[in-house]
C-alpha cells in the first residue's frame, strides 16, 4: 500500500496506463460505489493523459442506462433492480467496448441514452485512433458481462457510509436530504453489498484506490504483483 498526494496518485495511474501494451485502443475501467469519486478521478486522469500526448476518449456508464420506464420494474428503491435492471450492458459492449477491442473496427458511439430527456440516443459514429485510451467510469464494471473487456481495472474504494454524506452534499440542489439518504440506504448501498459478495470486484482490480481522503489517497498497485489481494468485501468497507 502506498500513500501520497493527489498528483502523485494520478502520476502512478498514468504510468500504469502507459505500461499496458495493446494493438488496439486501451480500455480503462474506473469502478466503485456511487459518490466514491469515480467521475472526478476519471476526469483528472484524462487531463493528465492528454497532457502526456495520449488521445483520450471519456465515457461513463450513466450514458448507457435503460430508459426510466424499463429501469424500475422492481420499484424505485429496489437494490436488485439497481444491479439487474439499470444498465444496458449489451449496448455498451456492442457500440463501445467491443469495437475498441482486439477484433474491433474502432468505430464507436459514446452513448445510447440521454438522462436529461430520458430518451434513447443514436449519436454519430466516430473512429478512435489505434493508440487511444478509453477512460470509462461507472458502477458494477467488474460484473461478468463486462469483466473481460477491460485492459486496466481501477477500483475506487470508499466507506459506504461516507458516500451517503457526500451524496447529500452533491445532490442538495435537486433532492432533499431524506430522499438522498433513502435512495442510498435502500437501493445503492445494498446493491453494492450484493456486488461485493457475488462478484468480489476488488479481486479483479489491477489498482485499488482508497479515496476516503481524496487529497491524501492510498493505493495498492497489483500491476507489479506486489500487493496481497483482500479476500472478503469487509476489507473494503462493504459492511
C-alpha positions as protocol buffer text, in pm:
chain_id: "A"
residue {
  index: 1
  type: UNK
  ca { x: 0 y: 0 z: 0 }
}
residue {
  index: 2
  type: UNK
  ca { x: 130 y: 343 z: -92 }
}
residue {
  index: 3
  type: UNK
  ca { x: 8 y: 684 z: 19 }
}
residue {
  index: 4
  type: UNK
  ca { x: 77 y: 1023 z: -131 }
}
residue {
  index: 5
  type: UNK
  ca { x: -65 y: 1340 z: -273 }
}
residue {
  index: 6
  type: UNK
  ca { x: -340 y: 1353 z: -533 }
}
residue {
  index: 7
  type: UNK
  ca { x: -87 y: 1445 z: -802 }
}
residue {
  index: 8
  type: UNK
  ca { x: 139 y: 1154 z: -706 }
}
residue {
  index: 9
  type: UNK
  ca { x: -151 y: 914 z: -728 }
}
residue {
  index: 10
  type: UNK
  ca { x: -255 y: 1047 z: -1070 }
}
residue {
  index: 11
  type: UNK
  ca { x: 103 y: 1011 z: -1188 }
}
residue {
  index: 12
  type: UNK
  ca { x: 105 y: 646 z: -1081 }
}
residue {
  index: 13
  type: UNK
  ca { x: -223 y: 579 z: -1258 }
}
residue {
  index: 14
  type: UNK
  ca { x: -98 y: 744 z: -1577 }
}
residue {
  index: 15
  type: UNK
  ca { x: 219 y: 536 z: -1561 }
}
residue {
  index: 16
  type: UNK
  ca { x: 7 y: 222 z: -1527 }
}
residue {
  index: 17
  type: UNK
  ca { x: -184 y: 321 z: -1840 }
}
residue {
  index: 18
  type: UNK
  ca { x: 138 y: 374 z: -2035 }
}
residue {
  index: 19
  type: UNK
  ca { x: 271 y: 37 z: -1917 }
}
residue {
  index: 20
  type: UNK
  ca { x: -5 y: -155 z: -2096 }
}
residue {
  index: 21
  type: UNK
  ca { x: 84 y: -262 z: -2449 }
}
residue {
  index: 22
  type: UNK
  ca { x: -202 y: -340 z: -2685 }
}
residue {
  index: 23
  type: UNK
  ca { x: -256 y: -348 z: -3059 }
}
residue {
  index: 24
  type: UNK
  ca { x: -592 y: -177 z: -3011 }
}
residue {
  index: 25
  type: UNK
  ca { x: -720 y: 122 z: -2812 }
}
residue {
  index: 26
  type: UNK
  ca { x: -678 y: 69 z: -2440 }
}
residue {
  index: 27
  type: UNK
  ca { x: -991 y: 39 z: -2223 }
}
residue {
  index: 28
  type: UNK
  ca { x: -961 y: 161 z: -1863 }
}
residue {
  index: 29
  type: UNK
  ca { x: -1240 y: 88 z: -1614 }
}
residue {
  index: 30
  type: UNK
  ca { x: -1283 y: 310 z: -1308 }
}
residue {
  index: 31
  type: UNK
  ca { x: -1528 y: 122 z: -1087 }
}
residue {
  index: 32
  type: UNK
  ca { x: -1660 y: 188 z: -737 }
}
residue {
  index: 33
  type: UNK
  ca { x: -1969 y: 278 z: -534 }
}
residue {
  index: 34
  type: UNK
  ca { x: -2181 y: 583 z: -614 }
}
residue {
  index: 35
  type: UNK
  ca { x: -2024 y: 903 z: -477 }
}
residue {
  index: 36
  type: UNK
  ca { x: -1688 y: 731 z: -426 }
}
residue {
  index: 37
  type: UNK
  ca { x: -1515 y: 981 z: -655 }
}
residue {
  index: 38
  type: UNK
  ca { x: -1503 y: 784 z: -981 }
}
residue {
  index: 39
  type: UNK
  ca { x: -1606 y: 1061 z: -1219 }
}
residue {
  index: 40
  type: UNK
  ca { x: -1370 y: 1314 z: -1063 }
}
residue {
  index: 41
  type: UNK
  ca { x: -1084 y: 1065 z: -1084 }
}
residue {
  index: 42
  type: UNK
  ca { x: -1164 y: 976 z: -1446 }
}
residue {
  index: 43
  type: UNK
  ca { x: -1175 y: 1342 z: -1546 }
}
residue {
  index: 44
  type: UNK
  ca { x: -845 y: 1412 z: -1371 }
}
residue {
  index: 45
  type: UNK
  ca { x: -675 y: 1110 z: -1524 }
}
residue {
  index: 46
  type: UNK
  ca { x: -796 y: 1213 z: -1869 }
}
residue {
  index: 47
  type: UNK
  ca { x: -639 y: 1557 z: -1824 }
}
residue {
  index: 48
  type: UNK
  ca { x: -305 y: 1405 z: -1721 }
}
residue {
  index: 49
  type: UNK
  ca { x: -300 y: 1158 z: -2010 }
}
residue {
  index: 50
  type: UNK
  ca { x: -387 y: 1427 z: -2265 }
}
residue {
  index: 51
  type: UNK
  ca { x: -108 y: 1644 z: -2130 }
}
residue {
  index: 52
  type: UNK
  ca { x: 126 y: 1350 z: -2189 }
}
residue {
  index: 53
  type: UNK
  ca { x: 18 y: 1326 z: -2551 }
}
residue {
  index: 54
  type: UNK
  ca { x: -241 y: 1045 z: -2544 }
}
residue {
  index: 55
  type: UNK
  ca { x: -570 y: 1060 z: -2731 }
}
residue {
  index: 56
  type: UNK
  ca { x: -833 y: 1010 z: -2459 }
}
residue {
  index: 57
  type: UNK
  ca { x: -1194 y: 902 z: -2501 }
}
residue {
  index: 58
  type: UNK
  ca { x: -1409 y: 982 z: -2195 }
}
residue {
  index: 59
  type: UNK
  ca { x: -1729 y: 793 z: -2138 }
}
residue {
  index: 60
  type: UNK
  ca { x: -1949 y: 691 z: -1847 }
}
residue {
  index: 61
  type: UNK
  ca { x: -2198 y: 420 z: -1755 }
}
residue {
  index: 62
  type: UNK
  ca { x: -2457 y: 696 z: -1696 }
}
residue {
  index: 63
  type: UNK
  ca { x: -2490 y: 726 z: -2075 }
}
residue {
  index: 64
  type: UNK
  ca { x: -2574 y: 355 z: -2103 }
}
residue {
  index: 65
  type: UNK
  ca { x: -2885 y: 341 z: -1889 }
}
residue {
  index: 66
  type: UNK
  ca { x: -3212 y: 185 z: -1992 }
}
residue {
  index: 67
  type: UNK
  ca { x: -3496 y: 439 z: -2022 }
}
residue {
  index: 68
  type: UNK
  ca { x: -3670 y: 510 z: -1694 }
}
residue {
  index: 69
  type: UNK
  ca { x: -3978 y: 303 z: -1786 }
}
residue {
  index: 70
  type: UNK
  ca { x: -3753 y: -5 z: -1803 }
}
residue {
  index: 71
  type: UNK
  ca { x: -3532 y: 66 z: -1503 }
}
residue {
  index: 72
  type: UNK
  ca { x: -3778 y: 21 z: -1217 }
}
residue {
  index: 73
  type: UNK
  ca { x: -3984 y: -298 z: -1266 }
}
residue {
  index: 74
  type: UNK
  ca { x: -3893 y: -398 z: -907 }
}
residue {
  index: 75
  type: UNK
  ca { x: -3955 y: -49 z: -764 }
}
residue {
  index: 76
  type: UNK
  ca { x: -3760 y: 274 z: -745 }
}
residue {
  index: 77
  type: UNK
  ca { x: -3574 y: 174 z: -427 }
}
residue {
  index: 78
  type: UNK
  ca { x: -3504 y: -187 z: -517 }
}
residue {
  index: 79
  type: UNK
  ca { x: -3141 y: -290 z: -468 }
}
residue {
  index: 80
  type: UNK
  ca { x: -3189 y: -588 z: -703 }
}
residue {
  index: 81
  type: UNK
  ca { x: -3332 y: -353 z: -961 }
}
residue {
  index: 82
  type: UNK
  ca { x: -3030 y: -127 z: -926 }
}
residue {
  index: 83
  type: UNK
  ca { x: -2798 y: -416 z: -1009 }
}
residue {
  index: 84
  type: UNK
  ca { x: -3001 y: -608 z: -1269 }
}
residue {
  index: 85
  type: UNK
  ca { x: -3228 y: -356 z: -1444 }
}
residue {
  index: 86
  type: UNK
  ca { x: -3039 y: -28 z: -1473 }
}
residue {
  index: 87
  type: UNK
  ca { x: -2764 y: -51 z: -1735 }
}
residue {
  index: 88
  type: UNK
  ca { x: -2767 y: -163 z: -2098 }
}
residue {
  index: 89
  type: UNK
  ca { x: -2451 y: -374 z: -2099 }
}
residue {
  index: 90
  type: UNK
  ca { x: -2529 y: -531 z: -2436 }
}
residue {
  index: 91
  type: UNK
  ca { x: -2535 y: -186 z: -2598 }
}
residue {
  index: 92
  type: UNK
  ca { x: -2220 y: -80 z: -2411 }
}
residue {
  index: 93
  type: UNK
  ca { x: -2031 y: -381 z: -2544 }
}
residue {
  index: 94
  type: UNK
  ca { x: -2176 y: -351 z: -2893 }
}
residue {
  index: 95
  type: UNK
  ca { x: -2116 y: 19 z: -2964 }
}
residue {
  index: 96
  type: UNK
  ca { x: -1811 y: 98 z: -2749 }
}
residue {
  index: 97
  type: UNK
  ca { x: -1613 y: -174 z: -2574 }
}
residue {
  index: 98
  type: UNK
  ca { x: -1605 y: -442 z: -2843 }
}
residue {
  index: 99
  type: UNK
  ca { x: -1520 y: -203 z: -3130 }
}
residue {
  index: 100
  type: UNK
  ca { x: -1221 y: -89 z: -2924 }
}
residue {
  index: 101
  type: UNK
  ca { x: -1112 y: -446 z: -2853 }
}
residue {
  index: 102
  type: UNK
  ca { x: -873 y: -684 z: -3029 }
}
residue {
  index: 103
  type: UNK
  ca { x: -1111 y: -767 z: -3315 }
}
residue {
  index: 104
  type: UNK
  ca { x: -1289 y: -433 z: -3330 }
}
residue {
  index: 105
  type: UNK
  ca { x: -1306 y: -179 z: -3613 }
}
residue {
  index: 106
  type: UNK
  ca { x: -1265 y: 120 z: -3374 }
}
residue {
  index: 107
  type: UNK
  ca { x: -1596 y: 269 z: -3494 }
}
residue {
  index: 108
  type: UNK
  ca { x: -1770 y: 371 z: -3172 }
}
residue {
  index: 109
  type: UNK
  ca { x: -2057 y: 559 z: -3015 }
}
residue {
  index: 110
  type: UNK
  ca { x: -2015 y: 717 z: -2672 }
}
residue {
  index: 111
  type: UNK
  ca { x: -2376 y: 699 z: -2551 }
}
residue {
  index: 112
  type: UNK
  ca { x: -2712 y: 535 z: -2607 }
}
residue {
  index: 113
  type: UNK
  ca { x: -2917 y: 732 z: -2351 }
}
residue {
  index: 114
  type: UNK
  ca { x: -2978 y: 1095 z: -2253 }
}
residue {
  index: 115
  type: UNK
  ca { x: -3053 y: 1122 z: -1881 }
}
residue {
  index: 116
  type: UNK
  ca { x: -3185 y: 1480 z: -1909 }
}
residue {
  index: 117
  type: UNK
  ca { x: -3461 y: 1393 z: -2156 }
}
residue {
  index: 118
  type: UNK
  ca { x: -3493 y: 1024 z: -2061 }
}
residue {
  index: 119
  type: UNK
  ca { x: -3460 y: 931 z: -2426 }
}
residue {
  index: 120
  type: UNK
  ca { x: -3267 y: 687 z: -2642 }
}
residue {
  index: 121
  type: UNK
  ca { x: -2973 y: 835 z: -2832 }
}
residue {
  index: 122
  type: UNK
  ca { x: -2804 y: 741 z: -3156 }
}
residue {
  index: 123
  type: UNK
  ca { x: -2503 y: 972 z: -3176 }
}
residue {
  index: 124
  type: UNK
  ca { x: -2269 y: 992 z: -3470 }
}
residue {
  index: 125
  type: UNK
  ca { x: -2023 y: 708 z: -3513 }
}
residue {
  index: 126
  type: UNK
  ca { x: -1661 y: 813 z: -3472 }
}
residue {
  index: 127
  type: UNK
  ca { x: -1340 y: 623 z: -3540 }
}
residue {
  index: 128
  type: UNK
  ca { x: -1098 y: 601 z: -3248 }
}
residue {
  index: 129
  type: UNK
  ca { x: -723 y: 631 z: -3306 }
}
residue {
  index: 130
  type: UNK
  ca { x: -549 y: 297 z: -3266 }
}
residue {
  index: 131
  type: UNK
  ca { x: -344 y: 428 z: -2971 }
}
residue {
  index: 132
  type: UNK
  ca { x: -636 y: 597 z: -2794 }
}
residue {
  index: 133
  type: UNK
  ca { x: -726 y: 538 z: -2429 }
}
residue {
  index: 134
  type: UNK
  ca { x: -1086 y: 496 z: -2320 }
}
residue {
  index: 135
  type: UNK
  ca { x: -1130 y: 621 z: -1962 }
}
residue {
  index: 136
  type: UNK
  ca { x: -1467 y: 485 z: -1851 }
}
residue {
  index: 137
  type: UNK
  ca { x: -1624 y: 537 z: -1509 }
}
residue {
  index: 138
  type: UNK
  ca { x: -1924 y: 370 z: -1353 }
}
residue {
  index: 139
  type: UNK
  ca { x: -2068 y: 123 z: -1108 }
}
residue {
  index: 140
  type: UNK
  ca { x: -2055 y: -257 z: -1140 }
}
residue {
  index: 141
  type: UNK
  ca { x: -1786 y: -254 z: -1411 }
}
residue {
  index: 142
  type: UNK
  ca { x: -1630 y: -584 z: -1299 }
}
residue {
  index: 143
  type: UNK
  ca { x: -1952 y: -781 z: -1341 }
}
residue {
  index: 144
  type: UNK
  ca { x: -1943 y: -1088 z: -1569 }
}
residue {
  index: 145
  type: UNK
  ca { x: -2096 y: -906 z: -1867 }
}
residue {
  index: 146
  type: UNK
  ca { x: -1803 y: -661 z: -1875 }
}
residue {
  index: 147
  type: UNK
  ca { x: -1506 y: -805 z: -1690 }
}
residue {
  index: 148
  type: UNK
  ca { x: -1308 y: -930 z: -1991 }
}
residue {
  index: 149
  type: UNK
  ca { x: -1349 y: -606 z: -2185 }
}
residue {
  index: 150
  type: UNK
  ca { x: -1105 y: -401 z: -1976 }
}
residue {
  index: 151
  type: UNK
  ca { x: -730 y: -366 z: -2029 }
}
residue {
  index: 152
  type: UNK
  ca { x: -676 y: -188 z: -1695 }
}
residue {
  index: 153
  type: UNK
  ca { x: -915 y: -209 z: -1397 }
}
residue {
  index: 154
  type: UNK
  ca { x: -919 y: 55 z: -1124 }
}
residue {
  index: 155
  type: UNK
  ca { x: -1146 y: 28 z: -821 }
}
residue {
  index: 156
  type: UNK
  ca { x: -1221 y: 338 z: -611 }
}
residue {
  index: 157
  type: UNK
  ca { x: -1280 y: 227 z: -253 }
}
residue {
  index: 158
  type: UNK
  ca { x: -1461 y: 449 z: -3 }
}
residue {
  index: 159
  type: UNK
  ca { x: -1652 y: 369 z: 317 }
}
residue {
  index: 160
  type: UNK
  ca { x: -2013 y: 324 z: 209 }
}
residue {
  index: 161
  type: UNK
  ca { x: -2150 y: 538 z: 491 }
}
residue {
  index: 162
  type: UNK
  ca { x: -1924 y: 820 z: 373 }
}
residue {
  index: 163
  type: UNK
  ca { x: -2078 y: 804 z: 28 }
}
residue {
  index: 164
  type: UNK
  ca { x: -2415 y: 893 z: 182 }
}
residue {
  index: 165
  type: UNK
  ca { x: -2271 y: 1212 z: 331 }
}
residue {
  index: 166
  type: UNK
  ca { x: -2104 y: 1301 z: 0 }
}
residue {
  index: 167
  type: UNK
  ca { x: -2424 y: 1235 z: -191 }
}
residue {
  index: 168
  type: UNK
  ca { x: -2630 y: 1460 z: 38 }
}
residue {
  index: 169
  type: UNK
  ca { x: -2390 y: 1747 z: -35 }
}
residue {
  index: 170
  type: UNK
  ca { x: -2361 y: 1671 z: -406 }
}
residue {
  index: 171
  type: UNK
  ca { x: -2736 y: 1642 z: -467 }
}
residue {
  index: 172
  type: UNK
  ca { x: -2859 y: 1912 z: -229 }
}
residue {
  index: 173
  type: UNK
  ca { x: -2982 y: 2130 z: -517 }
}
residue {
  index: 174
  type: UNK
  ca { x: -3203 y: 1863 z: -670 }
}
residue {
  index: 175
  type: UNK
  ca { x: -3306 y: 1631 z: -385 }
}
residue {
  index: 176
  type: UNK
  ca { x: -3386 y: 1658 z: -16 }
}
residue {
  index: 177
  type: UNK
  ca { x: -3154 y: 1502 z: 240 }
}
residue {
  index: 178
  type: UNK
  ca { x: -3423 y: 1248 z: 333 }
}
residue {
  index: 179
  type: UNK
  ca { x: -3470 y: 1142 z: -29 }
}
residue {
  index: 180
  type: UNK
  ca { x: -3097 y: 1104 z: -91 }
}
residue {
  index: 181
  type: UNK
  ca { x: -3044 y: 906 z: 228 }
}
residue {
  index: 182
  type: UNK
  ca { x: -3332 y: 674 z: 148 }
}
residue {
  index: 183
  type: UNK
  ca { x: -3207 y: 611 z: -206 }
}
residue {
  index: 184
  type: UNK
  ca { x: -2856 y: 534 z: -83 }
}
residue {
  index: 185
  type: UNK
  ca { x: -2952 y: 317 z: 215 }
}
residue {
  index: 186
  type: UNK
  ca { x: -3231 y: 119 z: 44 }
}
residue {
  index: 187
  type: UNK
  ca { x: -3104 y: 97 z: -316 }
}
residue {
  index: 188
  type: UNK
  ca { x: -2741 y: 189 z: -375 }
}
residue {
  index: 189
  type: UNK
  ca { x: -2564 y: 56 z: -66 }
}
residue {
  index: 190
  type: UNK
  ca { x: -2745 y: -282 z: -60 }
}
residue {
  index: 191
  type: UNK
  ca { x: -2677 y: -325 z: -432 }
}
residue {
  index: 192
  type: UNK
  ca { x: -2308 y: -258 z: -371 }
}
residue {
  index: 193
  type: UNK
  ca { x: -2302 y: -514 z: -90 }
}
residue {
  index: 194
  type: UNK
  ca { x: -2461 y: -765 z: -326 }
}
residue {
  index: 195
  type: UNK
  ca { x: -2196 y: -680 z: -587 }
}
residue {
  index: 196
  type: UNK
  ca { x: -1911 y: -719 z: -337 }
}
residue {
  index: 197
  type: UNK
  ca { x: -2046 y: -1054 z: -220 }
}
residue {
  index: 198
  type: UNK
  ca { x: -2125 y: -1209 z: -556 }
}
residue {
  index: 199
  type: UNK
  ca { x: -1866 y: -1057 z: -790 }
}
residue {
  index: 200
  type: UNK
  ca { x: -1585 y: -960 z: -549 }
}
residue {
  index: 201
  type: UNK
  ca { x: -1475 y: -669 z: -770 }
}
residue {
  index: 202
  type: UNK
  ca { x: -1165 y: -588 z: -570 }
}
residue {
  index: 203
  type: UNK
  ca { x: -1030 y: -935 z: -652 }
}
residue {
  index: 204
  type: UNK
  ca { x: -1034 y: -834 z: -1019 }
}
residue {
  index: 205
  type: UNK
  ca { x: -890 y: -483 z: -988 }
}
residue {
  index: 206
  type: UNK
  ca { x: -538 y: -405 z: -1104 }
}
residue {
  index: 207
  type: UNK
  ca { x: -524 y: -92 z: -888 }
}
residue {
  index: 208
  type: UNK
  ca { x: -731 y: -16 z: -579 }
}
residue {
  index: 209
  type: UNK
  ca { x: -754 y: 349 z: -480 }
}
residue {
  index: 210
  type: UNK
  ca { x: -860 y: 421 z: -122 }
}
residue {
  index: 211
  type: UNK
  ca { x: -1037 y: 754 z: -158 }
}
residue {
  index: 212
  type: UNK
  ca { x: -1163 y: 827 z: 193 }
}
residue {
  index: 213
  type: UNK
  ca { x: -923 y: 1123 z: 199 }
}
residue {
  index: 214
  type: UNK
  ca { x: -921 y: 1246 z: -162 }
}
residue {
  index: 215
  type: UNK
  ca { x: -623 y: 1478 z: -120 }
}
residue {
  index: 216
  type: UNK
  ca { x: -417 y: 1212 z: 58 }
}
residue {
  index: 217
  type: UNK
  ca { x: -522 y: 888 z: -112 }
}
residue {
  index: 218
  type: UNK
  ca { x: -370 y: 546 z: -67 }
}
residue {
  index: 219
  type: UNK
  ca { x: -341 y: 291 z: -342 }
}
residue {
  index: 220
  type: UNK
  ca { x: -248 y: -70 z: -400 }
}
residue {
  index: 221
  type: UNK
  ca { x: -96 y: -136 z: -742 }
}
residue {
  index: 222
  type: UNK
  ca { x: -125 y: -501 z: -844 }
}
residue {
  index: 223
  type: UNK
  ca { x: 17 y: -446 z: -1191 }
}
residue {
  index: 224
  type: UNK
  ca { x: 355 y: -513 z: -1034 }
}
residue {
  index: 225
  type: UNK
  ca { x: 236 y: -821 z: -845 }
}
residue {
  index: 226
  type: UNK
  ca { x: 348 y: -698 z: -503 }
}
residue {
  index: 227
  type: UNK
  ca { x: 20 y: -643 z: -322 }
}
residue {
  index: 228
  type: UNK
  ca { x: -179 y: -907 z: -139 }
}
residue {
  index: 229
  type: UNK
  ca { x: -540 y: -916 z: -254 }
}
residue {
  index: 230
  type: UNK
  ca { x: -817 y: -898 z: 7 }
}
residue {
  index: 231
  type: UNK
  ca { x: -1041 y: -1200 z: 37 }
}
residue {
  index: 232
  type: UNK
  ca { x: -1364 y: -1051 z: 167 }
}
residue {
  index: 233
  type: UNK
  ca { x: -1569 y: -738 z: 96 }
}
residue {
  index: 234
  type: UNK
  ca { x: -1542 y: -614 z: 453 }
}
residue {
  index: 235
  type: UNK
  ca { x: -1182 y: -521 z: 380 }
}
residue {
  index: 236
  type: UNK
  ca { x: -1322 y: -251 z: 155 }
}
residue {
  index: 237
  type: UNK
  ca { x: -1592 y: -109 z: 383 }
}
residue {
  index: 238
  type: UNK
  ca { x: -1879 y: -313 z: 243 }
}
residue {
  index: 239
  type: UNK
  ca { x: -2025 y: -398 z: 580 }
}
